[in-house]
Amino acid sequence: MADFSEILATFSDFDEGDREWLHLLVADWQVIADLSFADLLLLLRRSDGRYVVAEQCRPSTVMSLRTEDVVGNLIPQDRLNELDAAMESGEVLRSNHMRTVGKATVCDVYAPIRHKGKTLGLVARETNMATRESNGRYESESINAGKALFDMITRGQFPYSDSVMNQRHNARVADGFIILTAGGVVRYASPNAISCFRRLGSVETMPGQYLSEIGTSLIKQNDPLPDSLPLVLTAKAAVDSELVVNRSAVSMRSLPLYSEEKRIGGIVLCRDVTELRRREKELQTKDATISEIHHRVKNNLQTVSALLRLQSRRTKSEEVRKELEEAQRRVQTIAVVHEGLSQTADEIVDFDKVIANLLKMSVDLATTSDQKISISYIGKFGMMPAQDATPLSLVLTELVNNAVEHGFEGCKEGHITISVGRGGDNLNVVVEDDGNGYDTESRAGLARSSGSGLGTQIINTFVTNDFGGTVRWGPRRDGGTRVVINLQLRAAQKAGEKKTR
């Protein structure tokens, strides 16, 4: 199916302002389709005189006539005279004959899209006449409101060029709508709209009352009062707001209605978002709790690291001091990962940012004062869950520390390259250095131990046991050492286990 932006790009006579106007139209025309109980088509005239369907909108308040997407299709040639007449008319034009779409009898009405003195195209409103057979007050008010907005297209009054929309979960027609007079008096309120105000605590009969008075009478001294609320309750501007009283919340959006000369009234859409806001607060509380837990864990780990550092300074045994320093570095590695977690609302960290800081710290701790060891990265690790980030960071810091201590022993400078290839949850990491060579860093295909051999155990345990992966040590082509790690992130493994159950 063709894309709306791609179709617009083929019309060279449209400037950027024209394209933006058409984008604003299709972003907001759902309300017209819903109020009118009709399908909408955006028709653009090509240079050869044919009309193409650039976009379509199905109503959510009635069954659509269009079961298939028609974007990109050409309008049959037998309708060209009618469409040309609509383009030239400058006003809403009703077709003088009915069409048959499937088993439905359809009435076509066209609105020329006017913008800064230009006619950009047509909005075709396709009405299934079966929806007009036995309408009550609800349907009549909805259809008339939809017609008023539809007429505004021909005068360049819709879409609204100055609308301000800040609310999440904006109200739709089916959620509830209120029709106001130019003075702000309620002429009609749909059953769902009445229910919204009942939820807020209103017991008044809405028709005949000022909506602004109904709304403000519900507000108590300490209730929040958004600046945009008066404009919404009077429908004097295309804005949205939220009324929160009596532990309930209603999201509202106003759509002013205009004639050629003046504002003639407005539509206010209402949606009860009480439950949505309650869930959002619960999530915010949960996220804050998780972040606080990670923050406390990080602080505790830093305390342990500081104690190990103090103990290492007090010991007289060089071997014990070295083991304590290794333990301190590993604890600090875990603390840095938790610091990344404490800054996010979920259990996922930007591993590239975390590992860059970790490995720089690891190199600084392992090098002597006259050594200069640098690290470069090829590829991206991407976002990673905490259960994978912590062990993988330990593996990489052990490898880098091993390279610095053994590969660059006696060297004034050196370079480590970390190459990453990630396909979904499959990860390939290659750690290369230009140090003294493979024999100085490995023993029997494993990391050379600098003490107790715990670093080797960490690498093998996490990669093979936890990730189900492999570690291969070998010489680098231009001298130095090359370590290749292939593994699958554990989040993917757990998902696979669930599927097989």
Coordinates of C-alpha atoms in Angstrom, one line a residue:
M1 CA 0.0 0.0 0.0
A2 CA 1.2 3.5 -0.9
D3 CA 2.3 5.8 1.9
F4 CA 0.6 9.2 2.4
S5 CA 4.0 11.1 2.6
E6 CA 5.2 9.3 -0.5
I7 CA 2.1 10.3 -2.5
L8 CA 2.4 13.9 -1.3
A9 CA 6.0 13.9 -2.5
T10 CA 4.9 13.3 -6.1
F11 CA 3.0 16.6 -6.1
S12 CA 5.7 19.1 -7.0
D13 CA 3.3 22.1 -7.0
F14 CA 2.8 21.7 -3.2
D15 CA 5.1 23.7 -1.0
E16 CA 6.1 22.8 2.5
G17 CA 3.2 24.7 4.0
D18 CA 0.7 22.9 1.8
R19 CA 2.1 19.5 2.8
E20 CA 2.0 20.5 6.5
W21 CA -1.6 21.6 6.2
L22 CA -2.6 18.2 4.7
H23 CA -0.7 16.4 7.4
L24 CA -2.6 18.4 10.0
L25 CA -5.9 17.5 8.3
V26 CA -5.4 13.8 8.3
A27 CA -4.1 13.9 11.9
D28 CA -7.4 15.4 13.1
W29 CA -10.1 14.3 10.7
Q30 CA -11.0 11.2 12.7
V31 CA -13.4 13.4 14.8
I32 CA -15.3 14.3 11.6
A33 CA -15.6 10.7 10.5
D34 CA -16.9 9.6 13.9
L35 CA -19.4 12.5 14.3
S36 CA -20.7 12.0 10.7
F37 CA -20.8 8.2 10.8
A38 CA -19.1 8.2 7.5
D39 CA -15.9 7.2 5.7
L40 CA -13.5 10.0 4.6
L41 CA -11.2 10.0 1.6
L42 CA -8.5 12.5 0.8
L43 CA -8.4 13.0 -3.0
L44 CA -5.6 14.8 -4.8
R45 CA -5.7 15.8 -8.5
R46 CA -2.6 14.7 -10.5
S47 CA -1.1 16.6 -13.4
D48 CA -2.9 14.2 -15.9
G49 CA -6.3 15.2 -14.4
R50 CA -6.9 11.9 -12.6
Y51 CA -7.6 11.8 -8.8
V52 CA -5.7 9.6 -6.4
V53 CA -6.7 8.5 -2.9
A54 CA -3.9 10.0 -0.8
E55 CA -5.4 8.9 2.6
Q56 CA -8.5 7.4 4.1
C57 CA -10.3 7.5 7.5
R58 CA -12.7 4.9 8.8
P59 CA -15.3 5.9 11.4
S60 CA -15.1 4.2 14.8
T61 CA -18.7 4.9 15.6
V62 CA -20.3 2.8 12.8
M63 CA -19.2 0.0 10.5
S64 CA -17.0 1.2 7.7
L65 CA -17.9 1.0 4.0
R66 CA -14.3 0.2 3.2
T67 CA -13.1 -3.2 4.2
E68 CA -10.0 -2.8 2.0
D69 CA -7.4 0.0 2.0
V70 CA -7.8 2.2 -1.0
V71 CA -4.8 4.6 -0.5
G72 CA -3.0 4.9 -3.8
N73 CA -6.0 3.9 -5.9
L74 CA -7.2 6.1 -8.7
I75 CA -10.8 7.3 -8.8
P76 CA -12.8 5.9 -11.8
Q77 CA -12.9 8.2 -14.8
D78 CA -16.7 8.4 -14.9
R79 CA -16.5 10.5 -11.7
L80 CA -14.0 13.1 -12.9
N81 CA -16.5 15.7 -14.0
E82 CA -18.1 15.6 -10.6
L83 CA -14.7 15.9 -8.8
D84 CA -13.6 18.7 -11.1
A85 CA -16.8 20.6 -10.4
A86 CA -16.2 20.2 -6.6
M87 CA -12.6 21.5 -7.0
E88 CA -13.8 24.6 -8.8
S89 CA -16.9 25.3 -6.6
G90 CA -15.0 26.4 -3.5
E91 CA -17.8 25.1 -1.3
V92 CA -19.3 21.8 -0.1
L93 CA -20.8 20.0 -3.1
R94 CA -23.2 17.1 -2.8
S95 CA -23.3 14.5 -5.5
N96 CA -26.5 14.5 -7.6
H97 CA -26.7 10.7 -7.7
M98 CA -26.1 7.8 -5.3
R99 CA -23.5 5.1 -5.7
T100 CA -23.4 1.5 -4.7
V101 CA -20.5 0.2 -2.7
G102 CA -20.9 -3.5 -2.0
K103 CA -24.5 -3.8 -0.9
A104 CA -24.7 -0.2 0.5
T105 CA -26.2 2.8 -1.1
V106 CA -23.7 5.7 -0.7
C107 CA -24.1 9.4 -0.9
D108 CA -20.9 11.4 -1.7
V109 CA -20.3 14.9 -0.4
Y110 CA -17.1 16.8 -1.3
A111 CA -15.3 19.6 0.6
P112 CA -12.5 21.5 -1.2
I113 CA -9.4 21.8 1.0
R114 CA -8.6 25.5 1.1
H115 CA -5.3 26.8 2.4
K116 CA -4.0 30.3 1.9
G117 CA -6.0 30.9 -1.2
K118 CA -5.3 27.5 -2.8
T119 CA -7.4 24.5 -3.3
L120 CA -5.2 21.5 -2.5
G121 CA -7.6 18.7 -3.0
L122 CA -10.9 17.3 -1.8
V123 CA -12.2 15.5 1.2
A124 CA -14.9 13.0 0.1
R125 CA -17.4 12.0 2.7
E126 CA -19.0 8.7 1.9
T127 CA -22.2 8.1 3.8
N128 CA -24.0 4.8 4.0
M129 CA -27.6 5.9 3.7
A130 CA -28.7 3.0 5.9
T131 CA -27.2 5.0 8.8
R132 CA -29.7 7.8 8.2
E133 CA -32.9 5.8 8.4
S134 CA -34.0 6.0 12.0
N135 CA -31.9 8.6 13.8
G136 CA -32.6 9.8 17.3
R137 CA -31.4 13.0 19.1
Y138 CA -27.9 11.5 19.7
E139 CA -27.4 10.7 16.0
S140 CA -28.9 14.0 14.8
E141 CA -26.7 16.2 17.0
S142 CA -23.6 14.1 16.1
I143 CA -24.2 14.4 12.4
N144 CA -24.9 18.1 12.5
A145 CA -21.7 18.7 14.5
G146 CA -19.8 16.6 11.9
K147 CA -21.3 18.6 9.1
A148 CA -20.2 21.9 10.8
L149 CA -16.6 20.8 11.0
F150 CA -16.8 19.4 7.4
D151 CA -17.9 22.8 6.1
M152 CA -15.0 24.5 7.9
I153 CA -12.6 22.6 5.7
T154 CA -13.7 24.7 2.7
R155 CA -13.0 27.9 4.5
G156 CA -9.6 27.0 5.8
Q157 CA -10.9 26.9 9.4
F158 CA -10.2 23.1 9.9
P159 CA -7.8 21.7 10.8
Y160 CA -7.1 24.2 13.6
S161 CA -3.8 26.0 12.9
D162 CA -3.4 27.1 16.5
S163 CA -4.5 24.0 18.4
V164 CA -2.7 23.2 21.7
M165 CA -2.8 19.5 22.6
N166 CA -0.9 18.4 25.8
Q167 CA -3.0 15.6 27.3
R168 CA -2.3 11.9 26.9
H169 CA -5.3 9.7 26.1
N170 CA -7.3 12.5 24.4
A171 CA -11.0 12.0 24.3
R172 CA -12.8 10.6 21.2
V173 CA -16.3 11.0 20.0
A174 CA -17.4 7.7 21.3
D175 CA -16.1 8.6 24.8
G176 CA -18.7 11.4 25.1
F177 CA -19.4 14.8 23.5
I178 CA -21.1 18.0 24.4
I179 CA -22.5 20.6 22.0
L180 CA -22.3 24.2 23.2
T181 CA -23.9 27.4 21.9
A182 CA -21.7 30.4 21.2
G183 CA -22.3 31.6 24.7
G184 CA -21.1 28.3 26.2
V185 CA -24.5 26.9 27.2
V186 CA -24.9 23.2 26.8
R187 CA -27.3 22.4 24.0
Y188 CA -26.8 18.7 24.1
A189 CA -24.7 16.2 26.1
S190 CA -24.3 12.6 25.0
P191 CA -25.0 9.8 27.6
N192 CA -21.3 9.1 28.0
A193 CA -20.5 12.8 28.5
I194 CA -23.1 13.0 31.3
S195 CA -21.6 9.9 32.9
C196 CA -18.2 11.6 32.9
F197 CA -19.5 14.6 34.8
R198 CA -21.5 12.3 37.2
R199 CA -18.2 10.6 38.0
L200 CA -16.8 14.0 38.9
G201 CA -19.7 14.6 41.3
S202 CA -22.1 16.7 39.2
V203 CA -25.8 16.0 39.8
E204 CA -27.1 18.9 37.6
T205 CA -29.1 18.5 34.4
M206 CA -26.6 19.6 31.8
P207 CA -28.7 21.0 28.9
G208 CA -29.4 24.7 29.4
Q209 CA -26.6 25.2 31.8
Y210 CA -23.2 26.9 31.3
L211 CA -20.6 24.2 31.0
S212 CA -18.1 26.5 32.7
E213 CA -20.3 26.9 35.7
I214 CA -20.9 23.1 35.9
G215 CA -17.1 22.5 35.8
T216 CA -16.0 25.2 38.2
S217 CA -18.7 24.3 40.7
L218 CA -17.0 20.9 41.2
I219 CA -13.6 22.4 41.9
K220 CA -12.6 22.6 45.6
Q221 CA -9.9 24.9 47.1
N222 CA -6.9 22.6 46.7
D223 CA -7.9 20.9 43.5
P224 CA -5.6 21.5 40.5
L225 CA -6.8 24.1 38.0
P226 CA -5.1 24.0 34.6
D227 CA -4.8 27.3 32.8
S228 CA -6.5 25.8 29.7
L229 CA -9.6 24.6 31.5
P230 CA -11.7 27.8 31.1
L231 CA -11.0 27.7 27.3
V232 CA -12.1 24.1 27.1
L233 CA -15.3 24.6 29.1
T234 CA -16.3 27.5 26.8
A235 CA -15.0 25.9 23.6
K236 CA -13.4 29.2 22.6
A237 CA -10.2 27.7 21.4
A238 CA -8.9 24.3 20.1
V239 CA -7.2 23.1 23.3
D240 CA -7.3 20.3 25.7
S241 CA -7.3 20.0 29.5
E242 CA -8.1 17.7 32.4
L243 CA -10.5 18.2 35.2
V244 CA -9.4 16.3 38.4
V245 CA -11.9 16.4 41.3
N246 CA -13.3 14.0 43.8
R247 CA -10.5 11.5 43.1
S248 CA -11.7 11.3 39.5
A249 CA -10.2 12.6 36.2
V250 CA -11.9 13.5 33.0
S251 CA -9.8 14.5 29.9
M252 CA -11.5 17.1 27.7
R253 CA -10.9 18.6 24.3
S254 CA -12.7 21.5 22.7
L255 CA -13.4 22.1 19.0
P256 CA -14.8 25.6 18.2
L257 CA -17.3 25.8 15.4
Y258 CA -17.2 28.7 13.0
S259 CA -19.5 30.1 10.3
E260 CA -18.0 32.4 7.6
E261 CA -18.2 35.4 9.9
K262 CA -18.0 34.2 13.6
R263 CA -17.8 31.5 16.1
I264 CA -21.2 29.8 16.4
G265 CA -20.6 27.3 19.2
G266 CA -18.3 24.4 19.9
I267 CA -17.9 20.7 20.7
V268 CA -16.3 19.4 23.9
L269 CA -15.1 15.8 23.8
C270 CA -14.9 14.0 27.2
R271 CA -13.2 10.9 28.4
D272 CA -13.1 9.3 31.9
V273 CA -9.4 8.7 32.5
T274 CA -9.7 8.0 36.3
E275 CA -8.5 4.4 36.0
L276 CA -5.7 5.3 33.6
R277 CA -4.4 7.9 35.9
R278 CA -4.6 5.6 38.9
R279 CA -2.5 3.0 37.1
E280 CA 0.0 5.6 36.0
K281 CA 0.4 6.6 39.7
E282 CA 0.9 3.0 40.7
L283 CA 3.6 2.6 38.0
Q284 CA 5.3 5.8 39.1
T285 CA 5.4 4.6 42.7
K286 CA 6.8 1.2 41.6
D287 CA 9.4 2.8 39.4
A288 CA 10.5 5.1 42.2
T289 CA 10.8 2.2 44.6
I290 CA 12.9 0.1 42.2
S291 CA 15.2 3.1 41.5
E292 CA 15.6 3.6 45.2
I293 CA 16.5 -0.1 45.8
H294 CA 19.1 0.1 43.0
H295 CA 20.5 3.3 44.5
R296 CA 20.8 1.7 48.0
V297 CA 22.4 -1.4 46.6
K298 CA 24.9 0.8 44.7
N299 CA 25.7 2.7 47.9
N300 CA 26.2 -0.6 49.9
L301 CA 28.5 -2.0 47.2
Q302 CA 30.6 1.2 47.3
T303 CA 30.8 0.9 51.1
V304 CA 32.1 -2.7 50.7
S305 CA 34.5 -1.5 48.1
A306 CA 35.8 1.2 50.4
L307 CA 36.3 -1.4 53.2
L308 CA 38.3 -3.7 50.9
R309 CA 40.4 -0.7 49.9
L310 CA 41.1 0.2 53.6
Q311 CA 41.9 -3.4 54.4
S312 CA 44.3 -3.8 51.5
R313 CA 46.2 -0.7 52.7
R314 CA 46.6 -2.2 56.1
T315 CA 47.8 -5.6 55.2
K316 CA 51.6 -6.4 55.1
S317 CA 51.3 -9.3 52.7
E318 CA 51.7 -8.4 49.0
E319 CA 49.7 -11.4 47.9
V320 CA 46.8 -10.6 50.2
R321 CA 46.9 -6.9 49.2
K322 CA 46.7 -7.9 45.5
E323 CA 43.7 -10.2 46.1
L324 CA 41.9 -7.6 48.1
E325 CA 42.4 -5.0 45.3
E326 CA 41.0 -7.5 42.8
A327 CA 38.0 -8.0 45.0
Q328 CA 37.5 -4.3 45.3
R329 CA 37.6 -3.8 41.5
R330 CA 35.0 -6.5 41.0
V331 CA 32.7 -5.0 43.6
Q332 CA 33.1 -1.6 42.0
T333 CA 32.2 -3.1 38.6
I334 CA 28.9 -4.3 40.0
A335 CA 28.3 -1.0 41.7
V336 CA 28.7 0.9 38.4
V337 CA 26.1 -1.3 36.8
H338 CA 23.7 -0.6 39.6
E339 CA 24.3 3.1 39.3
G340 CA 23.1 2.9 35.7
L341 CA 20.0 1.0 36.9
S342 CA 19.2 3.5 39.6
Q343 CA 19.0 6.2 36.8
T344 CA 16.3 4.4 34.8
A345 CA 12.7 3.6 35.5
D346 CA 13.0 0.0 34.3
E347 CA 15.4 -3.0 34.5
I348 CA 17.2 -2.1 31.2
V349 CA 20.5 -0.1 30.9
D350 CA 22.4 1.4 28.0
F351 CA 25.3 -1.1 28.2
D352 CA 27.6 0.9 25.8
K353 CA 27.6 3.8 28.3
V354 CA 28.0 1.6 31.3
I355 CA 30.8 -0.6 29.9
A356 CA 32.8 2.4 28.5
N357 CA 33.1 3.9 32.0
L358 CA 33.8 0.5 33.6
L359 CA 36.6 -0.5 31.2
K360 CA 38.2 3.0 31.5
M361 CA 38.2 2.6 35.2
S362 CA 39.6 -1.0 35.0
V363 CA 42.5 0.2 32.7
D364 CA 43.3 3.1 35.0
L365 CA 43.5 0.8 38.0
A366 CA 45.7 -1.8 36.3
T367 CA 48.2 0.4 34.5
T368 CA 51.3 1.8 36.0
S369 CA 52.0 5.5 36.1
D370 CA 54.2 5.5 32.9
Q371 CA 51.8 3.3 30.8
K372 CA 49.3 4.6 28.3
I373 CA 46.7 2.0 27.3
S374 CA 43.7 3.1 25.1
I375 CA 40.4 1.3 24.2
S376 CA 38.3 1.7 21.1
Y377 CA 34.9 0.1 20.2
I378 CA 33.4 -1.2 17.0
G379 CA 29.7 -1.7 17.0
K380 CA 27.1 -1.3 19.7
F381 CA 25.9 -3.5 22.6
G382 CA 22.6 -1.6 22.8
M383 CA 20.1 -1.8 25.6
M384 CA 20.4 -4.8 27.9
P385 CA 18.5 -6.2 30.9
A386 CA 20.2 -6.0 34.3
Q387 CA 20.4 -9.8 34.7
D388 CA 22.7 -9.8 31.6
A389 CA 24.5 -6.5 32.1
T390 CA 26.1 -7.3 35.4
P391 CA 27.8 -10.7 34.5
L392 CA 28.8 -9.5 31.0
S393 CA 30.4 -6.4 32.5
L394 CA 32.4 -8.6 34.9
V395 CA 33.5 -10.8 32.0
L396 CA 34.7 -7.9 29.9
T397 CA 36.5 -6.2 32.8
E398 CA 38.3 -9.4 33.6
L399 CA 39.4 -9.8 30.0
V400 CA 40.7 -6.2 29.8
N401 CA 42.4 -6.4 33.1
N402 CA 44.1 -9.6 32.0
A403 CA 45.3 -7.9 28.8
V404 CA 46.7 -4.9 30.7
E405 CA 48.4 -7.0 33.4
H406 CA 49.9 -9.6 31.2
G407 CA 49.7 -8.5 27.6
F408 CA 51.2 -5.1 28.2
E409 CA 53.6 -6.1 30.9
G410 CA 56.8 -4.0 30.4
C411 CA 55.1 -1.9 27.6
K412 CA 54.8 1.9 27.7
E413 CA 51.7 2.0 25.5
G414 CA 49.1 -0.3 23.9
H415 CA 45.7 -0.5 22.4
I416 CA 42.6 -2.7 23.0
T417 CA 39.8 -3.1 20.5
I418 CA 36.4 -4.4 21.4
S419 CA 34.2 -5.4 18.4
V420 CA 30.6 -6.1 19.0
G421 CA 28.1 -7.8 16.7
R422 CA 24.5 -8.2 18.0
G423 CA 21.6 -9.8 16.3
G424 CA 18.6 -9.6 18.6
D425 CA 19.7 -11.5 21.7
N426 CA 22.7 -13.2 20.1
L427 CA 25.9 -11.5 21.0
N428 CA 29.4 -11.8 19.5
V429 CA 32.2 -9.9 21.2
V430 CA 35.8 -9.9 20.1
V431 CA 38.5 -8.4 22.5
E432 CA 41.9 -7.8 20.8
D433 CA 45.1 -6.2 22.0
D434 CA 48.4 -5.4 20.4
G435 CA 50.4 -6.6 23.4
N436 CA 53.2 -9.1 24.0
G437 CA 51.3 -12.0 22.5
Y438 CA 49.0 -14.9 23.1
D439 CA 51.4 -16.9 25.2
T440 CA 51.7 -14.1 27.8
E441 CA 48.0 -13.8 28.4
S442 CA 46.7 -17.4 28.3
R443 CA 47.6 -20.8 29.6
A444 CA 46.0 -23.9 28.1
G445 CA 43.5 -21.8 26.2
L446 CA 42.3 -19.9 29.4
A447 CA 43.1 -16.5 30.9
R448 CA 46.4 -16.5 32.6
S449 CA 45.9 -16.3 36.4
S450 CA 47.4 -13.3 38.2
G451 CA 46.7 -14.9 41.6
S452 CA 44.0 -17.2 42.7
G453 CA 42.6 -17.8 39.2
L454 CA 39.3 -16.3 40.2
G455 CA 39.3 -14.1 37.0
T456 CA 39.5 -17.2 34.9
Q457 CA 36.6 -18.8 36.8
I458 CA 34.5 -15.7 36.4
I459 CA 34.9 -15.6 32.6
N460 CA 34.3 -19.3 32.1
T461 CA 31.4 -19.6 34.6
F462 CA 29.4 -16.7 33.3
V463 CA 30.0 -17.3 29.6
T464 CA 29.6 -21.1 29.5
N465 CA 27.3 -21.8 32.4
D466 CA 25.1 -18.7 32.6
F467 CA 25.0 -17.6 29.0
G468 CA 25.5 -21.0 27.4
G469 CA 28.2 -19.5 25.2
T470 CA 31.8 -20.1 24.2
V471 CA 35.2 -18.4 24.8
R472 CA 38.0 -18.9 22.3
W473 CA 41.6 -17.6 22.9
G474 CA 44.0 -17.2 20.1
P475 CA 46.8 -15.1 18.6
R476 CA 46.0 -11.8 16.9
R477 CA 47.1 -11.7 13.2
D478 CA 49.4 -8.7 13.7
G479 CA 50.6 -9.7 17.1
G480 CA 48.9 -9.7 20.4
T481 CA 45.9 -11.7 21.7
R482 CA 42.4 -12.2 20.3
V483 CA 39.5 -13.5 22.5
V484 CA 36.2 -14.4 20.8
I485 CA 33.0 -14.7 22.9
N486 CA 29.7 -16.0 21.5
L487 CA 26.7 -16.1 23.8
Q488 CA 22.9 -15.6 24.0
L489 CA 21.5 -13.1 26.4
R490 CA 19.5 -14.9 29.1
A491 CA 16.3 -12.9 28.5
A492 CA 16.0 -14.7 25.1
Q493 CA 16.8 -18.1 26.7
K494 CA 13.9 -17.7 29.2
A495 CA 11.5 -16.7 26.4
G496 CA 12.4 -19.8 24.5
E497 CA 11.9 -22.0 27.6
K498 CA 8.4 -20.6 28.1
K499 CA 7.4 -21.3 24.5
T500 CA 8.5 -25.0 24.8
R501 CA 6.4 -25.6 27.9

